[in-house]
XYZ file of C-alpha atoms in Angstrom:
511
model
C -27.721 -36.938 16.484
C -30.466 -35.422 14.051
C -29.406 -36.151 10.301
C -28.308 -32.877 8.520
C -30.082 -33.629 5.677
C -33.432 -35.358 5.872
C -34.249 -33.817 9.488
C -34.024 -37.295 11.357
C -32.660 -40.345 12.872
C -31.999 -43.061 10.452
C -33.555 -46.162 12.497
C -31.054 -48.384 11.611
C -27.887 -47.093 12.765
C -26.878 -44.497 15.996
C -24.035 -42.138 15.179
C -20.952 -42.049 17.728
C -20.262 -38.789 18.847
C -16.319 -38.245 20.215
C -16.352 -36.403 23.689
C -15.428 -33.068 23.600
C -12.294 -31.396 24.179
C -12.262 -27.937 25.924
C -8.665 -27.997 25.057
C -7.433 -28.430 21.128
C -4.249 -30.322 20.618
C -1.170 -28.646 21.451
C -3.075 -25.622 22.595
C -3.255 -26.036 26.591
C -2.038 -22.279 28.368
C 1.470 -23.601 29.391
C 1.996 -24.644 25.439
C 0.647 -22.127 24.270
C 2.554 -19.362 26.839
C 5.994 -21.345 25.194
C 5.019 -20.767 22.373
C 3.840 -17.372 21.946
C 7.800 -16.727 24.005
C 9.717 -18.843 21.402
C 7.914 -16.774 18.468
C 9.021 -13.516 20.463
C 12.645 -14.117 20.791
C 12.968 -15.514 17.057
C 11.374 -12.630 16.043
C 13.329 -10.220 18.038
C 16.735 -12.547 16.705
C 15.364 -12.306 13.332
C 14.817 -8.448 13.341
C 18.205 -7.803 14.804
C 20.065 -9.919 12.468
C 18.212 -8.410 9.456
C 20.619 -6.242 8.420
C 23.280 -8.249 7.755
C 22.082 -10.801 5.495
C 21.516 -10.764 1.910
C 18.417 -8.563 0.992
C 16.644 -11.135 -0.554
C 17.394 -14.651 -1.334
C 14.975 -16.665 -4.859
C 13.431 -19.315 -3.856
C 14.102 -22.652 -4.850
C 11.830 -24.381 -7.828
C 11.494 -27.360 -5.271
C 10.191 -24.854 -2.595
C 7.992 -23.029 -4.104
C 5.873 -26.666 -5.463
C 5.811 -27.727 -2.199
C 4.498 -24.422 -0.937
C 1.762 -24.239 -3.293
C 1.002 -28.503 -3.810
C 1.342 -30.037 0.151
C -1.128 -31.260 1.029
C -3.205 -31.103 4.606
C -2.187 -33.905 6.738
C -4.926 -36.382 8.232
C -3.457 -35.661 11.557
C -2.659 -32.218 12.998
C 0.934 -31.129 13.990
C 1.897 -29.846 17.036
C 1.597 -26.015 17.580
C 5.785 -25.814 18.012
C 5.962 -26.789 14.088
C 4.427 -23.221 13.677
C 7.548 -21.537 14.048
C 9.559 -24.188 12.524
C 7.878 -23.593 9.000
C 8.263 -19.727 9.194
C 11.884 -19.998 10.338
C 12.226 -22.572 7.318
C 9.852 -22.176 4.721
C 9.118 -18.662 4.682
C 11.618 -16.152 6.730
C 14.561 -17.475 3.831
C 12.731 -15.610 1.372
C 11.084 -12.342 1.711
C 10.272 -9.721 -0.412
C 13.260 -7.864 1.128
C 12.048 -4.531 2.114
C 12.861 -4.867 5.752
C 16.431 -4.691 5.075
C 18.155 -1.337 4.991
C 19.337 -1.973 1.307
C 16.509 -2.234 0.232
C 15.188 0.648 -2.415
C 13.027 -1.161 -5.153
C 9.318 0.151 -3.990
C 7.206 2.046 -1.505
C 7.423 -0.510 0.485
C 8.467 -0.375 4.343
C 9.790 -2.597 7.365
C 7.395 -2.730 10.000
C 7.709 -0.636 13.141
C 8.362 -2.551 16.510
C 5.384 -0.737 18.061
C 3.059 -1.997 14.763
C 4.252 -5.853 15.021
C 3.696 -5.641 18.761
C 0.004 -3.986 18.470
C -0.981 -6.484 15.556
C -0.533 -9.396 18.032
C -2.095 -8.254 20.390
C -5.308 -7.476 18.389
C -5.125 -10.756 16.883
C -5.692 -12.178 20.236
C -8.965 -9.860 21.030
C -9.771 -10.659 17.659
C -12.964 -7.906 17.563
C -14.527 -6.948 14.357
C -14.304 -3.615 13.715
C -17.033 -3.988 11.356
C -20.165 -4.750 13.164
C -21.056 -4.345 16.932
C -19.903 -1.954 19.140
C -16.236 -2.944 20.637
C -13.631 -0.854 22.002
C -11.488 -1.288 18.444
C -13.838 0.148 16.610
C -13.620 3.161 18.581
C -9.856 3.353 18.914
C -10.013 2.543 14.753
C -12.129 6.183 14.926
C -9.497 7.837 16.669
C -6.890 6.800 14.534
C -8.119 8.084 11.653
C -9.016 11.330 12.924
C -5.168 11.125 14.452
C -4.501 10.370 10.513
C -6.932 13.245 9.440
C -4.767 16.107 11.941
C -1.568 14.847 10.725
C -2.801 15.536 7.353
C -4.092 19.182 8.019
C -7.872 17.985 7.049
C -11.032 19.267 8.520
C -11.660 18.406 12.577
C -15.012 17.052 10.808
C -13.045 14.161 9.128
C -13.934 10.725 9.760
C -13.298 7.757 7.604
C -12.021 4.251 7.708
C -8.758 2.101 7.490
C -8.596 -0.069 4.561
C -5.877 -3.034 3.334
C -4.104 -0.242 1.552
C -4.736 2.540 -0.902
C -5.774 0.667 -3.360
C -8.994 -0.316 -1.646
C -9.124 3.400 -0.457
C -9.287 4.489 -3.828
C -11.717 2.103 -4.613
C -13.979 3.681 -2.061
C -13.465 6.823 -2.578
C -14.803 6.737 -6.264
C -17.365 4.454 -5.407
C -18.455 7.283 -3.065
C -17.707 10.291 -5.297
C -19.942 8.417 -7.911
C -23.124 7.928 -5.302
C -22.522 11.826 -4.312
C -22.552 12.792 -8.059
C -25.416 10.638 -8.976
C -27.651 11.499 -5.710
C -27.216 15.164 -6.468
C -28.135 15.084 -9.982
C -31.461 12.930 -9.118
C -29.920 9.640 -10.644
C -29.199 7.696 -7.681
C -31.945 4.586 -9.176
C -33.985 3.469 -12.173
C -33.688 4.547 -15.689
C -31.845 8.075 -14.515
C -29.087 6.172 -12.987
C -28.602 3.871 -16.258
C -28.342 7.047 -18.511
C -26.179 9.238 -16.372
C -23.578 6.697 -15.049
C -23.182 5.918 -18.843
C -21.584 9.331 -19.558
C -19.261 9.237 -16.468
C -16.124 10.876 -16.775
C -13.033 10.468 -14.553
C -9.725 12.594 -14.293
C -6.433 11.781 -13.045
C -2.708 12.392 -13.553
C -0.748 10.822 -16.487
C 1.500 9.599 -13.394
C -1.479 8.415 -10.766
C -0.925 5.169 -9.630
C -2.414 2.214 -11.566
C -5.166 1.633 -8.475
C -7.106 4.511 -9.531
C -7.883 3.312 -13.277
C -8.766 -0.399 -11.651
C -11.055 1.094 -9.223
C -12.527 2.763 -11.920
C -12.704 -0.538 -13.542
C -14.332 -1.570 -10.676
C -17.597 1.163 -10.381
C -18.383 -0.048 -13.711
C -16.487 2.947 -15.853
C -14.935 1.909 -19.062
C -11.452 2.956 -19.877
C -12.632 4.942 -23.011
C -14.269 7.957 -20.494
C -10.761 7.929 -18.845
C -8.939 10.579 -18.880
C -5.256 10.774 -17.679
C -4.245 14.177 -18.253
C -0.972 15.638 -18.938
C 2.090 16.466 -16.324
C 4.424 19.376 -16.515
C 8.017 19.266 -16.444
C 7.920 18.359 -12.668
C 5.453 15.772 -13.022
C 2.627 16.971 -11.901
C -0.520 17.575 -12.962
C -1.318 20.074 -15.583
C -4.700 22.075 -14.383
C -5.032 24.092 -17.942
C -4.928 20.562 -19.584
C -7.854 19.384 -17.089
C -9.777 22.426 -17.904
C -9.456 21.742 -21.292
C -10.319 17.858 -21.203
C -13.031 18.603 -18.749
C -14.372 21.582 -21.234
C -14.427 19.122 -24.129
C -16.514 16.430 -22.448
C -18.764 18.775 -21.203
C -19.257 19.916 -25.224
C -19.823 16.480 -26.162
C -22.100 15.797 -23.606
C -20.414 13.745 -21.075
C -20.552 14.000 -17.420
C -17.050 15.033 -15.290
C -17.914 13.704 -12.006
C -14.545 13.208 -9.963
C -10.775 14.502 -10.331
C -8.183 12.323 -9.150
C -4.769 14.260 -7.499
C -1.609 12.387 -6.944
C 0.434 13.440 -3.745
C 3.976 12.021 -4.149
C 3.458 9.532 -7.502
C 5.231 6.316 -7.737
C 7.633 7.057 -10.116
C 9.219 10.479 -9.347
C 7.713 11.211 -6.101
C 5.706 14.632 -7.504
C 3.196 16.242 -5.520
C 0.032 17.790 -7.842
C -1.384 21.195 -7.645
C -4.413 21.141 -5.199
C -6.153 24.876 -5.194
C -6.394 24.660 -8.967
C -7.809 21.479 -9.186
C -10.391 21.688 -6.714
C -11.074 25.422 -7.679
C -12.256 23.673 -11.095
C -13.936 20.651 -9.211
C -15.879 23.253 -7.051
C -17.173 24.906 -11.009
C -17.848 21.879 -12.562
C -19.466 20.337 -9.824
C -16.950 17.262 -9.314
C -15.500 15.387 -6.344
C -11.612 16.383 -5.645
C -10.212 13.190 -4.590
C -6.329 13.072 -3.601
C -4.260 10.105 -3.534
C -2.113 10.269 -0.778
C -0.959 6.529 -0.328
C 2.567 7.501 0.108
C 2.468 11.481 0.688
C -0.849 11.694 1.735
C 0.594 13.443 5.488
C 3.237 15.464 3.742
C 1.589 18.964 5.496
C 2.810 17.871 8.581
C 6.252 18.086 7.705
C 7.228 22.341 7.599
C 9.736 21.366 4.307
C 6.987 20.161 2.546
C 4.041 22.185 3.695
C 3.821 24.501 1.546
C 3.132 22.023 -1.596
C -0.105 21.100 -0.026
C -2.120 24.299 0.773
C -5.583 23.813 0.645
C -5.617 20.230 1.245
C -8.505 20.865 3.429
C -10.622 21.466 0.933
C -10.429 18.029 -0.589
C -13.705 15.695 -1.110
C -11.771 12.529 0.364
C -7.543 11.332 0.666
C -6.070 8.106 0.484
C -2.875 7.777 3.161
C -1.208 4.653 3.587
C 0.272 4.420 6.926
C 2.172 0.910 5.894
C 3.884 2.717 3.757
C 4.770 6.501 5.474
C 4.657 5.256 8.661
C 6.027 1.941 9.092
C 2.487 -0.288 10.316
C 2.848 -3.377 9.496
C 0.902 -4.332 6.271
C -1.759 -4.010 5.242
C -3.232 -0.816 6.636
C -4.551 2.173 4.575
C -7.028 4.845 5.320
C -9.447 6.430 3.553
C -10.251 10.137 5.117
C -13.364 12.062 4.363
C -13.993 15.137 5.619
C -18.032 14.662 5.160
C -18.221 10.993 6.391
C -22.029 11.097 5.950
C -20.904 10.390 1.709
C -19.208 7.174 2.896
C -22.953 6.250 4.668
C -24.646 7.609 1.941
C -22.797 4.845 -0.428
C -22.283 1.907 2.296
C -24.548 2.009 4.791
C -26.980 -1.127 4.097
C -29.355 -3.120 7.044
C -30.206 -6.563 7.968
C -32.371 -8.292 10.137
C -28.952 -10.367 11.521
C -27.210 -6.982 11.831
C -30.095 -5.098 14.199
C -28.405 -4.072 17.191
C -30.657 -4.632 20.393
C -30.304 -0.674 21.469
C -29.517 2.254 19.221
C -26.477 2.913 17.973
C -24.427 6.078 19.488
C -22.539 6.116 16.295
C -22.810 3.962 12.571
C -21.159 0.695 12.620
C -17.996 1.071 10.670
C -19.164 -1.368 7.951
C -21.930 1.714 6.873
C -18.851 3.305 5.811
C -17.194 0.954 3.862
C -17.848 -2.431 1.616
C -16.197 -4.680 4.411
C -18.355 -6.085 7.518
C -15.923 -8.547 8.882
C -12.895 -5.916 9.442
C -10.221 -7.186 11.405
C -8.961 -4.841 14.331
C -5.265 -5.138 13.633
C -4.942 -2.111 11.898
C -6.230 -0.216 14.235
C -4.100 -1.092 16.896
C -1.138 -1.388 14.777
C -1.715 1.940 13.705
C -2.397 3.383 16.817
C 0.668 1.923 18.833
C 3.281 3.066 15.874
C 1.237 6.860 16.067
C 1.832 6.915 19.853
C 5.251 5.382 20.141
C 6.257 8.025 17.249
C 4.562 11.405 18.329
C 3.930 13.756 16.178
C 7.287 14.881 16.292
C 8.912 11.720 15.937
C 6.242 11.393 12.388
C 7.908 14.480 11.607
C 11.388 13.315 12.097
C 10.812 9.690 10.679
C 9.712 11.522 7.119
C 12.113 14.365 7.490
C 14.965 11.810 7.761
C 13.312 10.098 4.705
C 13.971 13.693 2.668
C 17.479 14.014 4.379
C 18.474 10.623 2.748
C 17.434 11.148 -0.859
C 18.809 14.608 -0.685
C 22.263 12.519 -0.131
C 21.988 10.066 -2.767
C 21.086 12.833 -5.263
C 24.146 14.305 -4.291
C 25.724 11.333 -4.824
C 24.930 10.872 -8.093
C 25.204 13.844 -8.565
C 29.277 13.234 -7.734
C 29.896 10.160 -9.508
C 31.140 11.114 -13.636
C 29.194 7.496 -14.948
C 25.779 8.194 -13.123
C 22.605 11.090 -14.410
C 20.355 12.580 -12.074
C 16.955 12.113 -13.283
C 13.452 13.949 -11.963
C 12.882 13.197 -8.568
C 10.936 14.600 -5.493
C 10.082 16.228 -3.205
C 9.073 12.944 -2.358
C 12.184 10.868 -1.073
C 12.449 8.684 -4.340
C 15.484 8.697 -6.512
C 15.548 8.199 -10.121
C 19.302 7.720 -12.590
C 20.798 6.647 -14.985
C 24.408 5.720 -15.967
C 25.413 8.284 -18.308
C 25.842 7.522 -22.185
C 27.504 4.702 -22.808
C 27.820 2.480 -26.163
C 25.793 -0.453 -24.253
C 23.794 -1.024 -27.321
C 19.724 -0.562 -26.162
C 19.720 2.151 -23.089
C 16.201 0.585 -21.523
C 17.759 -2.935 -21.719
C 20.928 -2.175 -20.261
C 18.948 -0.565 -17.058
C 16.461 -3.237 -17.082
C 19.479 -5.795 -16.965
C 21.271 -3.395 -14.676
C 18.753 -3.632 -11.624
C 18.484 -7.311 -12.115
C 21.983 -7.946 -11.708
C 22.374 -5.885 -8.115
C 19.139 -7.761 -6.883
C 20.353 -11.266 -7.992
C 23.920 -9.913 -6.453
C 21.903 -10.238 -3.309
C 23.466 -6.896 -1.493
C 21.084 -4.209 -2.621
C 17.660 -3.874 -3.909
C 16.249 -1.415 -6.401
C 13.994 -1.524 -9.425
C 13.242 0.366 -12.592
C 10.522 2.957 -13.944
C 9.556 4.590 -16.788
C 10.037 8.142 -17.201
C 9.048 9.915 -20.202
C 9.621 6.631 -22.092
C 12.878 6.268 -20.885
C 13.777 3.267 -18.705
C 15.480 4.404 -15.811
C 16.602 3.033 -12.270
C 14.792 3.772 -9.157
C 15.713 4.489 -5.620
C 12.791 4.596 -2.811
C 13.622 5.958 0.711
C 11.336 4.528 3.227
C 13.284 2.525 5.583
C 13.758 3.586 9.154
C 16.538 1.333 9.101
C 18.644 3.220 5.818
C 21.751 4.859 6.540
C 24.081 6.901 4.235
C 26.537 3.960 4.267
C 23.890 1.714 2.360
C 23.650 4.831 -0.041
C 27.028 3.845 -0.926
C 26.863 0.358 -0.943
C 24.018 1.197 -3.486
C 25.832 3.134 -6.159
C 28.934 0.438 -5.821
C 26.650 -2.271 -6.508
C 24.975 -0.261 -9.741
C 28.945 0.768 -10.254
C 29.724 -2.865 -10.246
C 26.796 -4.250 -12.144
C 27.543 -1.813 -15.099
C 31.149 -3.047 -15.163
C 29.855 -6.720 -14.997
C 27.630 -5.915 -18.107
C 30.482 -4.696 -20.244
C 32.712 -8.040 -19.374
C 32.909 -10.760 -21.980
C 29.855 -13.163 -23.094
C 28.783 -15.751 -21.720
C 29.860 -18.833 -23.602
C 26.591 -21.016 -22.737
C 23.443 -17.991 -22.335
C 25.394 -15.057 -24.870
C 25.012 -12.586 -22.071
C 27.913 -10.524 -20.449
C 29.503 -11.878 -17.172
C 31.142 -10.112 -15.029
C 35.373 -10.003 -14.896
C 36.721 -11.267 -11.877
């Protein structure tokens, strides 16, 4: 064997080179078939059983060092000893979200049809970056599936992403190449003065992705501008106009407005015809974040919040979270895909297919080359198990369930409605109590019904006030965990008023 590094044989010695196995260890079809059948039925034992364990379990001290610390083994294990460290290791202690108590984020179970489709690309294992492959055209078809769900241009085209944070990422990165190129500053000196007088616009409640991706194009969080919400939480156009007017005065350069469509904290939906009416005058992109409600004009009760949606510049959805796909799997949707070329599209000698393209490789459209085709297929076996009526009537029974708990709450004397919606998230708060600090109490409420181990929810701040949180995005939710819900927040606030705790000073609960 030719030395790696000098080019030749050392004379003196003759490497021995092992015989090689066509078959790794523990990898032969009939293993390998047992396998892949064990994995099935734990997972279908696991999925079934779900619901009626605790939501989430901590993880032991002593766990989590040897998760982070083992160390790789001289010798490999056999493949079996995969499932045994899932079913060990890791199933004990999930996040939590795929049980039906569980209300603490955006964040949703995956659909049988999604787990099912991700395995099955992960054994095809195509790139849907580079080279033409049958993925990379179903991954086209999804997202113009995505792009008629979401009432956008038959022109759309775009690609799916790890989530809307990347989405967002892309999308300003390609608002900023479309607002450079058209002013003549795309390169050189232009480029240096221009991009220094960038100006970006987004909601006061726009999810924290959009000021990171800004962080990320280079734009420093003094030419920021979150702008003002009305009572409802949304966006306030005559405050844009006016923060948009006074940059333009001082000489600035407005180049993209970002919209929120269902925000993380209340579940608001901002004003679209106003704010791309003033996008359209001032000569900005009108990008809409759309992680969670992104597809919300497919559903007839919500409709009518998102007229003119077509007329956006690009929209982030994330189908992991609306739609059940397995993580991660976001899209970004543009209804003139020839920006996302115009920002991404770069050649290489190693990349020069040996005929012409019929249609750009996906990675022109996006910073990724190696893409993995999981999403696609994920996405595109949960789409076609659902229907579009059965998308319809998985969000509509989203909205029928935080309609209930609001009524709920509504009902019960010790809890407070707070802003919410249309977007099925809940947001209370007990009612006044002398519990000393109000954003404390909360804080310490929500931690006692997750360590409680029943329920799941978190906190949020809304207009500075501390308040608990209820998201409704589990297929799985029914109005009976609605009640086991407010019993456990019931409960917690009764443990909180119980005597102190003689060896931590904090309240415990009376038995």
């Amino acid at each position: 064997m030719a030395n790696r590094v000098s080019g030749h044989t050392p004379a003196d010695r003759r490497e021995y080179v092992p015989p090689l196995d066509p078959t790794p260890p523990g990898a032969n079809p009939k293993v390998l078939h047992d396998e892949l059948v064990a994995a099935a039925e734990w997972v279908s034992q696991y999925l079934s059983e779900l619901p009626g364990g605790p939501v989430s379990s901590p993880i032991p001290v002593r766990r989590r060092v040897r998760l982070r610390d083992a160390p790789l083994g001289r010798r490999g294990q056999e493949l079996g000893r995969v499932l045994d460290f899932v079913r060990d290791e890791i199933a004990p202690y999930p996040t939590g979200n795929g049980h039906p108590a569980f209300f603490a984020w955006v964040n949703s179970p995956p659909a049988p049809a999604g787990i099912i489709g991700d395995l099955l690309a992960c054994a095809i294992n195509a790139t849907c970056g580079m080279g033409e492959n049958a993925l990379m055209d179903l991954e086209r078809g999804t997202v113009r599936m995505l792009a008629g769900l979401a009432a956008l241009p038959d022109t759309t085209g775009g690609v799916l992403t790890s989530g809307g944070s990347m989405a967002n990422l892309l999308a300003l990165a390609t608002a900023r190449t479309w607002f450079l190129t058209r002013r003549g500053s795309g390169d050189g000196p232009a480029y240096d003065r221009d991009h220094a007088r960038l100006t970006l616009y987004y909601s006061a409640q726009a999810h924290m992705s959009v000021a990171k991706a800004a962080a990320c194009i280079g734009l420093p969080a003094h030419r920021l501008r979150p702008i003002a919400t009305d009572a409802y939480d949304r966006l306030d156009p005559a405050a844009l106009q006016a923060a948009v007017t006074d940059d333009l005065d001082a000489g600035l350069l407005p180049f993209c407005t970002v919209t929120t469509l269902g925000t993380t904290a209340t579940g608001a939906v901002d004003p679209l015809e106003p704010v791309t009416d003033l996008c359209r005058s001032a000569g900005m992109w009108h990008h809409a974040d759309g992680a969670w409600g992104g597809l919300g004009a497919a559903v007839p009760a919500l409709a009518p919040l998102y007229r003119g949606i077509e007329n956006v510049d690009s929209l982030t959805v994330d189908p992991h979270k609306t739609l059940s796909v397995p993580v991660g799997c976001g899209a970004l949707l543009v209804p003139d895909p020839a920006h996302l070329h115009t920002a991404f599209a770069h050649r290489a000698s190693y990349l020069t297919s040996g005929e012409p393209d019929v249609l750009p490789w996906l990675s022109h459209a996006t910073i990724e080359l190696t893409r993995p085709g999981t999403r696609a297929l994920a996405l595109w076996a949960t789409l076609n198990h659902l229907g579009h009526d059965g998308i319809t009537a998985l969000i509509e029974q989203y909205l029928t369930l935080a309609d209930r708990l609001r009524h709920k709450i509504t009902a019960e004397p010790r809890l407070e409605l707070m802003s919410s919606g249309p977007w099925p998230v809940v947001c209370f708060r007990l009612t006044a109590q002398d519990h000393g600090d109000q954003d404390q109490l909360h804080t310490r409420i929500a931690h006692r019904v997750q360590a409680a181990g029943r329920a799941y929810l978190a906190t949020v701040a809304v207009r500075d006030r501390t308040v608990l949180r209820a998201c409704l995005c589990n297929y799985r939710t029914t109005p009976e965990d609605l009640d086991l819900l407010i019993g456990e927040v019931l409960d917690a606030a009764d443990a909180d008023q119980g005597p102190a705790d003689p060896q931590g000073g904090r309240p415990v609960r009376q038995q």
